[in-house]
Amino acid sequence: MTEGTAAWWIVAVWAGVTSVVWVVAYLRASWTLTRMPRLSDAVPGEPSPWPKLSIVIPACNEADTIEAAIATLLAQDHPNLELVVVDDRSTDGTGEIVDRVAAADARVTAVHVETLPDGWLGKVHALHVGASRATGSWILFTDADVHYAPGALRRAHALAVDRGMDMLVLIPQLRTSGVVHESAVTAFGGLFFQTTKPDEVADPDSDAYVGGGAFNLVRRSVFDRSEGFEYLRMEVADDVGLGLVMKRAGARQECWLATGEVSVLWYPSIAAMARGLEKNMFGIIGHYRLWRLSCRLLAFTALVVGPFAGLLHSPALALVSALAFGVIPVSAAVVRTRMPGHRFLPALLTPVGQVLIIYMIARSTWVCLRNGAIEWRGTRYPLDRLAELQRVKV
């Protein structure tokens, strides 16, 4: 590539623009983290009397994780608690574990889903069933592999009541199996923060909304007047979707960091993460449309690769690219400071994680288009039906 040629200038503009975008994106993500409050810093006043809290846990083939997760909930010091555990057509012994736990503790109700109604995703239906069986004035929707530190539930519920919230979302610590795996999770988290803007959800004038599968706490009265899970019956991003329907119902939402209080092993490996996101990424990023996915994936790829091209282009652009790479340690330090439990090195390797996310998006697209459907919890869902009823569009 000769200096001054069209190709030279194309690469120069590409590398320069993407380097600037890198700086803006990383600094914005860091700013978002610094603005988000942490549950560990909260000192809420406690309600008197305590409103009843129902915890809904949808579970499908979670025999390896569910008993330990439930144990952390039953060990909480919350004074008015019930658990509704929905066994969604499990084949691995999950149902037997749930029945045994329910027999040992009167606070636990076991619900078994034997058949899935047409037009519902299995997990969304399980959440719907669990909500219908819950008797509390507050409902916490959480997953069957989430662990809670002692006192976390009492503090979070008191915080929501004390601040007059209708929905509290907690960002948990995502445990990983190694440095590369954690870099991919960190990159995914950055993408999540960029698209959902969790620091803006508390603003009543903002249309931002958020949700998380680990911890979605909602006020029952507001949830009941929302469109509920019926509206989300074919939505793969059901956790964020709950934030959407609550926002549409006028809920006052807040999102807090809780990496010291709530944790989950979000896939045991990189390979498991790629398989697990198979069902989500094409729909969430591309809205089940190849042209939309292609445009977004190409733009994301160009953004990730651009600063590297600048390093090899010319001395001047190398300096610009170096500036882009220079914001990564700053962002990594912010992640480490604001989210205890997250390590500095994986955050530093976020560009590696971004490449892995690109692969996972491409893989999800290929698998979904090859099959013309997604496979989830043993059920096949055609793409055209999913696209027709998709609610969360980022």
Short mmCIF file of C-alpha atoms in Angstrom, two decimals:
data_model
loop_
_atom_site.label_atom_id
_atom_site.label_comp_id
_atom_site.label_asym_id
_atom_site.label_seq_id
_atom_site.Cartn_x
_atom_site.Cartn_y
_atom_site.Cartn_z
CA MET A 1 0.00 0.00 0.00
CA THR A 2 1.70 3.14 -1.24
CA GLU A 3 1.55 6.35 0.78
CA GLY A 4 -1.01 8.77 -0.62
CA THR A 5 -2.99 6.20 -2.60
CA ALA A 6 -6.73 5.73 -2.18
CA ALA A 7 -6.19 2.56 -0.17
CA TRP A 8 -3.71 4.38 2.09
CA TRP A 9 -6.25 7.11 2.82
CA ILE A 10 -9.10 4.61 3.37
CA VAL A 11 -7.08 2.76 6.00
CA ALA A 12 -5.99 6.06 7.55
CA VAL A 13 -9.56 7.28 7.93
CA TRP A 14 -10.76 3.89 9.15
CA ALA A 15 -8.04 3.56 11.77
CA GLY A 16 -8.33 7.17 12.88
CA VAL A 17 -12.10 7.20 13.26
CA THR A 18 -12.27 3.84 15.04
CA SER A 19 -9.50 4.85 17.43
CA VAL A 20 -11.48 7.94 18.41
CA VAL A 21 -14.63 5.84 18.82
CA TRP A 22 -12.66 3.42 21.03
CA VAL A 23 -11.63 6.27 23.30
CA VAL A 24 -15.19 7.58 23.56
CA ALA A 25 -16.71 4.11 24.10
CA TYR A 26 -14.25 3.04 26.80
CA LEU A 27 -14.45 6.36 28.63
CA ARG A 28 -18.25 6.31 28.47
CA ALA A 29 -18.35 2.76 29.87
CA SER A 30 -15.98 3.83 32.66
CA TRP A 31 -18.12 6.90 33.38
CA THR A 32 -21.24 4.71 33.51
CA LEU A 33 -19.61 2.44 36.09
CA THR A 34 -18.53 5.36 38.26
CA ARG A 35 -22.09 6.70 38.29
CA MET A 36 -23.75 3.42 39.23
CA PRO A 37 -24.39 2.92 42.96
CA ARG A 38 -23.26 -0.20 44.82
CA LEU A 39 -25.43 -2.28 47.11
CA SER A 40 -22.53 -2.61 49.55
CA ASP A 41 -22.63 1.14 50.15
CA ALA A 42 -26.37 1.29 50.83
CA VAL A 43 -27.71 1.87 54.35
CA PRO A 44 -31.49 1.71 53.83
CA GLY A 45 -34.11 2.08 56.48
CA GLU A 46 -35.97 -1.17 57.07
CA PRO A 47 -39.73 -1.39 56.48
CA SER A 48 -42.08 -2.16 59.32
CA PRO A 49 -43.76 -4.50 58.84
CA TRP A 50 -41.75 -6.29 56.16
CA PRO A 51 -43.76 -6.83 52.95
CA LYS A 52 -43.81 -10.42 51.80
CA LEU A 53 -41.21 -11.30 49.18
CA SER A 54 -41.83 -14.12 46.71
CA ILE A 55 -38.80 -15.50 44.88
CA VAL A 56 -39.57 -17.15 41.54
CA ILE A 57 -36.93 -19.53 40.16
CA PRO A 58 -37.49 -21.15 36.74
CA ALA A 59 -35.42 -24.32 36.39
CA CYS A 60 -34.84 -26.71 33.52
CA ASN A 61 -32.20 -29.42 33.96
CA GLU A 62 -30.43 -27.56 36.75
CA ALA A 63 -29.65 -30.56 38.96
CA ASP A 64 -25.98 -29.57 39.24
CA THR A 65 -26.66 -26.05 40.52
CA ILE A 66 -30.14 -25.55 41.93
CA GLU A 67 -29.78 -27.03 45.42
CA ALA A 68 -26.73 -24.95 46.30
CA ALA A 69 -28.38 -21.81 44.90
CA ILE A 70 -31.59 -22.37 46.88
CA ALA A 71 -29.53 -22.97 50.02
CA THR A 72 -28.08 -19.45 49.80
CA LEU A 73 -31.62 -18.05 49.59
CA LEU A 74 -32.99 -20.09 52.48
CA ALA A 75 -30.03 -18.95 54.59
CA GLN A 76 -30.98 -15.28 54.13
CA ASP A 77 -32.20 -13.32 57.16
CA HIS A 78 -35.21 -11.86 55.34
CA PRO A 79 -38.16 -12.16 57.77
CA ASN A 80 -41.01 -12.68 55.27
CA LEU A 81 -39.97 -14.91 52.44
CA GLU A 82 -41.34 -17.60 50.12
CA LEU A 83 -39.73 -19.46 47.22
CA VAL A 84 -41.68 -20.64 44.18
CA VAL A 85 -39.48 -23.04 42.24
CA VAL A 86 -40.81 -23.97 38.80
CA ASP A 87 -39.45 -27.21 37.35
CA ASP A 88 -39.85 -26.72 33.61
CA ARG A 89 -39.99 -30.21 32.08
CA SER A 90 -36.61 -31.26 33.49
CA THR A 91 -35.22 -34.69 32.68
CA ASP A 92 -32.14 -34.76 34.94
CA GLY A 93 -33.52 -35.02 38.46
CA THR A 94 -34.18 -31.31 39.01
CA GLY A 95 -37.82 -32.05 39.86
CA GLU A 96 -36.86 -34.55 42.56
CA ILE A 97 -34.43 -32.06 44.13
CA VAL A 98 -37.07 -29.34 44.15
CA ASP A 99 -39.61 -31.67 45.79
CA ARG A 100 -37.09 -32.71 48.44
CA VAL A 101 -36.20 -29.10 49.28
CA ALA A 102 -39.89 -28.15 49.42
CA ALA A 103 -40.65 -31.04 51.78
CA ALA A 104 -37.87 -29.90 54.11
CA ASP A 105 -38.79 -26.19 54.23
CA ALA A 106 -42.36 -24.83 54.32
CA ARG A 107 -41.22 -21.60 52.65
CA VAL A 108 -40.59 -23.47 49.38
CA THR A 109 -43.35 -24.30 46.90
CA ALA A 110 -42.56 -26.76 44.12
CA VAL A 111 -44.36 -26.31 40.81
CA HIS A 112 -43.97 -28.76 37.93
CA VAL A 113 -44.64 -27.82 34.29
CA GLU A 114 -45.34 -30.98 32.31
CA THR A 115 -46.33 -29.49 28.96
CA LEU A 116 -45.53 -26.22 27.21
CA PRO A 117 -48.41 -24.29 25.64
CA ASP A 118 -48.01 -23.38 22.00
CA GLY A 119 -46.55 -19.94 21.36
CA TRP A 120 -44.45 -19.71 24.53
CA LEU A 121 -40.73 -19.99 25.20
CA GLY A 122 -40.20 -22.48 28.00
CA LYS A 123 -38.44 -20.14 30.40
CA VAL A 124 -40.88 -17.28 29.86
CA HIS A 125 -43.79 -19.64 30.50
CA ALA A 126 -42.10 -20.90 33.68
CA LEU A 127 -41.70 -17.30 34.87
CA HIS A 128 -45.37 -16.66 34.07
CA VAL A 129 -46.46 -19.74 36.02
CA GLY A 130 -44.23 -18.83 38.95
CA ALA A 131 -45.59 -15.28 39.09
CA SER A 132 -49.16 -16.61 39.14
CA ARG A 133 -48.32 -18.81 42.16
CA ALA A 134 -46.47 -16.10 44.08
CA THR A 135 -48.34 -14.52 46.99
CA GLY A 136 -45.98 -11.71 47.97
CA SER A 137 -46.42 -7.99 47.37
CA TRP A 138 -42.91 -8.08 45.88
CA ILE A 139 -41.50 -10.67 43.47
CA LEU A 140 -37.85 -11.45 42.81
CA PHE A 141 -37.18 -13.28 39.54
CA THR A 142 -33.83 -15.04 39.70
CA ASP A 143 -32.08 -18.01 38.11
CA ALA A 144 -31.32 -21.48 39.41
CA ASP A 145 -27.55 -20.93 39.58
CA VAL A 146 -27.40 -17.56 41.39
CA HIS A 147 -25.77 -17.39 44.81
CA TYR A 148 -26.51 -14.76 47.48
CA ALA A 149 -24.15 -13.58 50.21
CA PRO A 150 -25.56 -13.43 53.75
CA GLY A 151 -27.78 -10.39 54.23
CA ALA A 152 -27.90 -9.48 50.53
CA LEU A 153 -31.60 -10.10 50.07
CA ARG A 154 -32.67 -8.18 53.17
CA ARG A 155 -30.57 -5.16 52.18
CA ALA A 156 -31.72 -5.17 48.55
CA HIS A 157 -35.41 -5.44 49.44
CA ALA A 158 -35.13 -2.75 52.12
CA LEU A 159 -33.35 -0.51 49.61
CA ALA A 160 -36.14 -0.90 47.04
CA VAL A 161 -38.84 -0.11 49.60
CA ASP A 162 -36.92 2.74 51.21
CA ARG A 163 -36.27 4.50 47.88
CA GLY A 164 -39.79 3.97 46.53
CA MET A 165 -38.68 1.80 43.61
CA ASP A 166 -40.99 -0.39 41.56
CA MET A 167 -38.11 -2.40 40.07
CA LEU A 168 -34.57 -3.00 41.28
CA VAL A 169 -32.03 -4.71 39.03
CA LEU A 170 -28.75 -5.88 40.53
CA ILE A 171 -25.66 -6.49 38.40
CA PRO A 172 -23.99 -9.62 39.85
CA GLN A 173 -20.45 -10.89 39.80
CA LEU A 174 -20.12 -13.21 36.81
CA ARG A 175 -17.75 -15.98 37.89
CA THR A 176 -15.60 -17.46 35.14
CA SER A 177 -13.19 -20.33 34.49
CA GLY A 178 -10.12 -18.36 33.44
CA VAL A 179 -8.56 -15.19 32.10
CA VAL A 180 -9.71 -15.56 28.47
CA HIS A 181 -13.21 -16.54 29.53
CA GLU A 182 -13.39 -13.53 31.84
CA SER A 183 -12.17 -11.22 29.04
CA ALA A 184 -15.10 -12.39 26.90
CA VAL A 185 -17.55 -11.86 29.77
CA THR A 186 -16.10 -8.38 30.35
CA ALA A 187 -16.49 -7.56 26.64
CA PHE A 188 -20.08 -8.80 26.73
CA GLY A 189 -20.70 -6.66 29.81
CA GLY A 190 -19.35 -3.62 27.97
CA LEU A 191 -21.73 -4.29 25.09
CA PHE A 192 -24.59 -4.65 27.56
CA PHE A 193 -23.75 -1.36 29.26
CA GLN A 194 -23.45 0.47 25.93
CA THR A 195 -26.84 -0.72 24.65
CA THR A 196 -29.02 -0.67 27.79
CA LYS A 197 -27.59 2.43 29.55
CA PRO A 198 -28.33 1.18 33.08
CA ASP A 199 -27.16 4.45 34.62
CA GLU A 200 -30.08 6.24 32.95
CA VAL A 201 -32.99 3.98 33.90
CA ALA A 202 -33.78 5.91 37.09
CA ASP A 203 -34.42 9.07 35.09
CA PRO A 204 -38.21 9.32 34.58
CA ASP A 205 -37.63 11.33 31.41
CA SER A 206 -35.42 8.62 29.89
CA ASP A 207 -36.79 5.77 27.81
CA ALA A 208 -33.92 3.53 28.96
CA TYR A 209 -34.84 0.25 30.65
CA VAL A 210 -32.84 -2.69 31.93
CA GLY A 211 -33.23 -6.15 33.40
CA GLY A 212 -31.03 -9.03 34.49
CA GLY A 213 -31.73 -12.73 34.86
CA ALA A 214 -29.82 -12.90 38.14
CA PHE A 215 -31.88 -10.30 40.00
CA ASN A 216 -35.10 -8.62 38.85
CA LEU A 217 -37.05 -7.41 41.89
CA VAL A 218 -40.47 -5.94 41.10
CA ARG A 219 -43.37 -4.43 43.02
CA ARG A 220 -46.32 -6.76 42.51
CA SER A 221 -48.94 -4.06 42.06
CA VAL A 222 -47.03 -2.48 39.17
CA PHE A 223 -46.18 -5.84 37.62
CA ASP A 224 -49.87 -6.80 37.70
CA ARG A 225 -50.89 -3.72 35.75
CA SER A 226 -48.13 -4.31 33.16
CA GLU A 227 -48.46 -6.48 30.07
CA GLY A 228 -46.52 -9.15 31.96
CA PHE A 229 -44.94 -12.27 30.54
CA GLU A 230 -47.82 -12.77 28.11
CA TYR A 231 -46.39 -9.83 26.18
CA LEU A 232 -42.92 -11.46 26.29
CA ARG A 233 -43.99 -15.02 25.54
CA MET A 234 -41.57 -15.41 22.59
CA GLU A 235 -38.84 -13.01 23.77
CA VAL A 236 -35.38 -14.59 24.19
CA ALA A 237 -34.17 -11.55 26.17
CA ASP A 238 -36.88 -12.11 28.78
CA ASP A 239 -34.88 -10.51 31.60
CA VAL A 240 -34.42 -7.21 29.78
CA GLY A 241 -37.98 -7.62 28.50
CA LEU A 242 -39.27 -7.54 32.07
CA GLY A 243 -37.59 -4.15 32.42
CA LEU A 244 -39.39 -3.07 29.25
CA VAL A 245 -42.89 -4.03 30.40
CA MET A 246 -42.30 -2.49 33.83
CA LYS A 247 -41.11 0.75 32.21
CA ARG A 248 -44.17 0.76 29.95
CA ALA A 249 -46.31 0.39 33.09
CA GLY A 250 -44.72 3.50 34.60
CA ALA A 251 -42.38 1.72 37.00
CA ARG A 252 -39.63 3.60 38.79
CA GLN A 253 -36.53 1.55 38.01
CA GLU A 254 -33.01 1.57 39.39
CA CYS A 255 -29.95 -0.52 38.60
CA TRP A 256 -27.23 -1.13 41.20
CA LEU A 257 -23.95 -3.03 41.26
CA ALA A 258 -23.91 -6.05 43.59
CA THR A 259 -20.76 -7.97 42.69
CA GLY A 260 -19.97 -8.60 46.34
CA GLU A 261 -23.47 -9.78 47.22
CA VAL A 262 -24.81 -11.70 44.20
CA SER A 263 -22.82 -14.05 41.97
CA VAL A 264 -23.36 -16.57 39.22
CA LEU A 265 -21.15 -18.88 37.19
CA TRP A 266 -22.22 -17.53 33.80
CA TYR A 267 -21.28 -20.56 31.71
CA PRO A 268 -18.46 -22.86 32.85
CA SER A 269 -16.22 -22.22 29.82
CA ILE A 270 -15.77 -20.26 26.59
CA ALA A 271 -17.24 -23.17 24.61
CA ALA A 272 -20.30 -23.33 26.88
CA MET A 273 -20.72 -19.57 26.55
CA ALA A 274 -20.72 -19.83 22.74
CA ARG A 275 -23.31 -22.62 22.86
CA GLY A 276 -25.44 -20.79 25.42
CA LEU A 277 -25.53 -17.56 23.40
CA GLU A 278 -26.46 -19.48 20.25
CA LYS A 279 -30.15 -18.86 20.89
CA ASN A 280 -29.78 -15.17 21.80
CA MET A 281 -27.27 -13.25 19.75
CA PHE A 282 -28.83 -13.44 16.29
CA GLY A 283 -32.16 -12.23 17.63
CA ILE A 284 -30.84 -9.57 20.00
CA ILE A 285 -28.20 -8.09 17.67
CA GLY A 286 -29.79 -8.78 14.28
CA HIS A 287 -33.51 -8.95 15.10
CA TYR A 288 -33.59 -12.24 13.14
CA ARG A 289 -32.67 -10.40 9.94
CA LEU A 290 -29.44 -11.33 8.15
CA TRP A 291 -28.99 -7.90 6.56
CA ARG A 292 -29.31 -6.13 9.90
CA LEU A 293 -26.98 -8.57 11.61
CA SER A 294 -24.44 -8.27 8.79
CA CYS A 295 -24.39 -4.47 9.00
CA ARG A 296 -23.98 -4.47 12.76
CA LEU A 297 -21.40 -7.25 12.78
CA LEU A 298 -19.32 -5.59 10.08
CA ALA A 299 -19.46 -2.27 11.94
CA PHE A 300 -18.48 -3.94 15.22
CA THR A 301 -15.65 -5.85 13.54
CA ALA A 302 -14.37 -2.71 11.84
CA LEU A 303 -14.44 -0.91 15.18
CA VAL A 304 -12.51 -3.68 16.97
CA VAL A 305 -9.87 -4.13 14.25
CA GLY A 306 -9.42 -0.48 13.23
CA PRO A 307 -6.97 0.65 15.95
CA PHE A 308 -4.75 -2.37 15.22
CA ALA A 309 -4.58 -1.25 11.59
CA GLY A 310 -3.51 2.18 12.79
CA LEU A 311 -0.53 0.72 14.63
CA LEU A 312 0.82 -0.64 11.33
CA HIS A 313 -0.15 2.27 9.10
CA SER A 314 2.11 5.21 9.87
CA PRO A 315 3.86 6.85 12.84
CA ALA A 316 1.16 9.51 13.20
CA LEU A 317 -1.69 7.02 13.20
CA ALA A 318 0.27 4.73 15.48
CA LEU A 319 0.19 7.50 18.09
CA VAL A 320 -3.58 7.88 17.67
CA SER A 321 -4.06 4.12 18.03
CA ALA A 322 -1.76 4.07 21.04
CA LEU A 323 -4.09 6.62 22.64
CA ALA A 324 -7.01 4.27 21.99
CA PHE A 325 -5.19 1.36 23.60
CA GLY A 326 -4.13 3.66 26.42
CA VAL A 327 -7.72 4.03 27.67
CA ILE A 328 -8.02 0.27 28.22
CA PRO A 329 -5.93 0.21 31.44
CA VAL A 330 -7.98 3.15 32.73
CA SER A 331 -11.21 1.28 32.00
CA ALA A 332 -9.79 -1.92 33.52
CA ALA A 333 -8.88 -0.06 36.70
CA VAL A 334 -12.41 1.33 36.95
CA VAL A 335 -13.89 -2.15 36.50
CA ARG A 336 -11.61 -3.52 39.19
CA THR A 337 -12.41 -0.69 41.60
CA ARG A 338 -16.17 -0.53 41.09
CA MET A 339 -16.82 -4.26 40.73
CA PRO A 340 -14.86 -6.23 43.35
CA GLY A 341 -14.19 -9.78 42.23
CA HIS A 342 -13.33 -8.75 38.68
CA ARG A 343 -9.64 -8.95 37.86
CA PHE A 344 -7.44 -6.38 36.17
CA LEU A 345 -5.80 -8.62 33.55
CA PRO A 346 -9.04 -9.93 31.95
CA ALA A 347 -10.38 -6.37 31.76
CA LEU A 348 -7.09 -5.37 30.13
CA LEU A 349 -7.66 -8.10 27.55
CA THR A 350 -11.12 -6.84 26.62
CA PRO A 351 -10.12 -6.49 22.90
CA VAL A 352 -9.47 -10.25 22.88
CA GLY A 353 -12.89 -10.76 24.43
CA GLN A 354 -14.43 -8.55 21.77
CA VAL A 355 -13.02 -10.79 19.06
CA LEU A 356 -14.55 -13.79 20.83
CA ILE A 357 -17.92 -12.00 21.01
CA ILE A 358 -17.72 -11.36 17.25
CA TYR A 359 -17.20 -15.09 16.76
CA MET A 360 -20.16 -15.93 19.01
CA ILE A 361 -22.45 -13.53 17.14
CA ALA A 362 -21.38 -15.02 13.80
CA ARG A 363 -21.81 -18.54 15.15
CA SER A 364 -25.29 -17.80 16.49
CA THR A 365 -26.28 -16.39 13.09
CA TRP A 366 -24.97 -19.41 11.20
CA VAL A 367 -26.64 -21.94 13.52
CA CYS A 368 -29.98 -20.10 13.56
CA LEU A 369 -30.11 -19.65 9.79
CA ARG A 370 -28.97 -23.22 9.14
CA ASN A 371 -31.74 -24.59 11.36
CA GLY A 372 -34.34 -21.93 10.55
CA ALA A 373 -35.08 -21.93 14.27
CA ILE A 374 -33.59 -21.87 17.74
CA GLU A 375 -33.51 -24.87 20.05
CA TRP A 376 -34.10 -24.06 23.72
CA ARG A 377 -35.03 -26.35 26.59
CA GLY A 378 -35.80 -29.17 24.18
CA THR A 379 -38.21 -27.16 22.04
CA ARG A 380 -37.81 -25.80 18.52
CA TYR A 381 -38.95 -22.23 17.77
CA PRO A 382 -39.11 -21.02 14.11
CA LEU A 383 -37.28 -17.77 13.42
CA ASP A 384 -40.24 -16.12 11.69
CA ARG A 385 -42.41 -16.64 14.76
CA LEU A 386 -39.68 -15.28 17.06
CA ALA A 387 -39.23 -12.23 14.84
CA GLU A 388 -42.98 -11.58 14.78
CA LEU A 389 -43.22 -11.45 18.58
CA GLN A 390 -39.86 -9.92 19.43
CA ARG A 391 -40.21 -7.09 21.95
CA VAL A 392 -36.66 -6.14 22.98
CA LYS A 393 -34.87 -4.38 20.13
CA VAL A 394 -31.52 -2.76 20.78
#
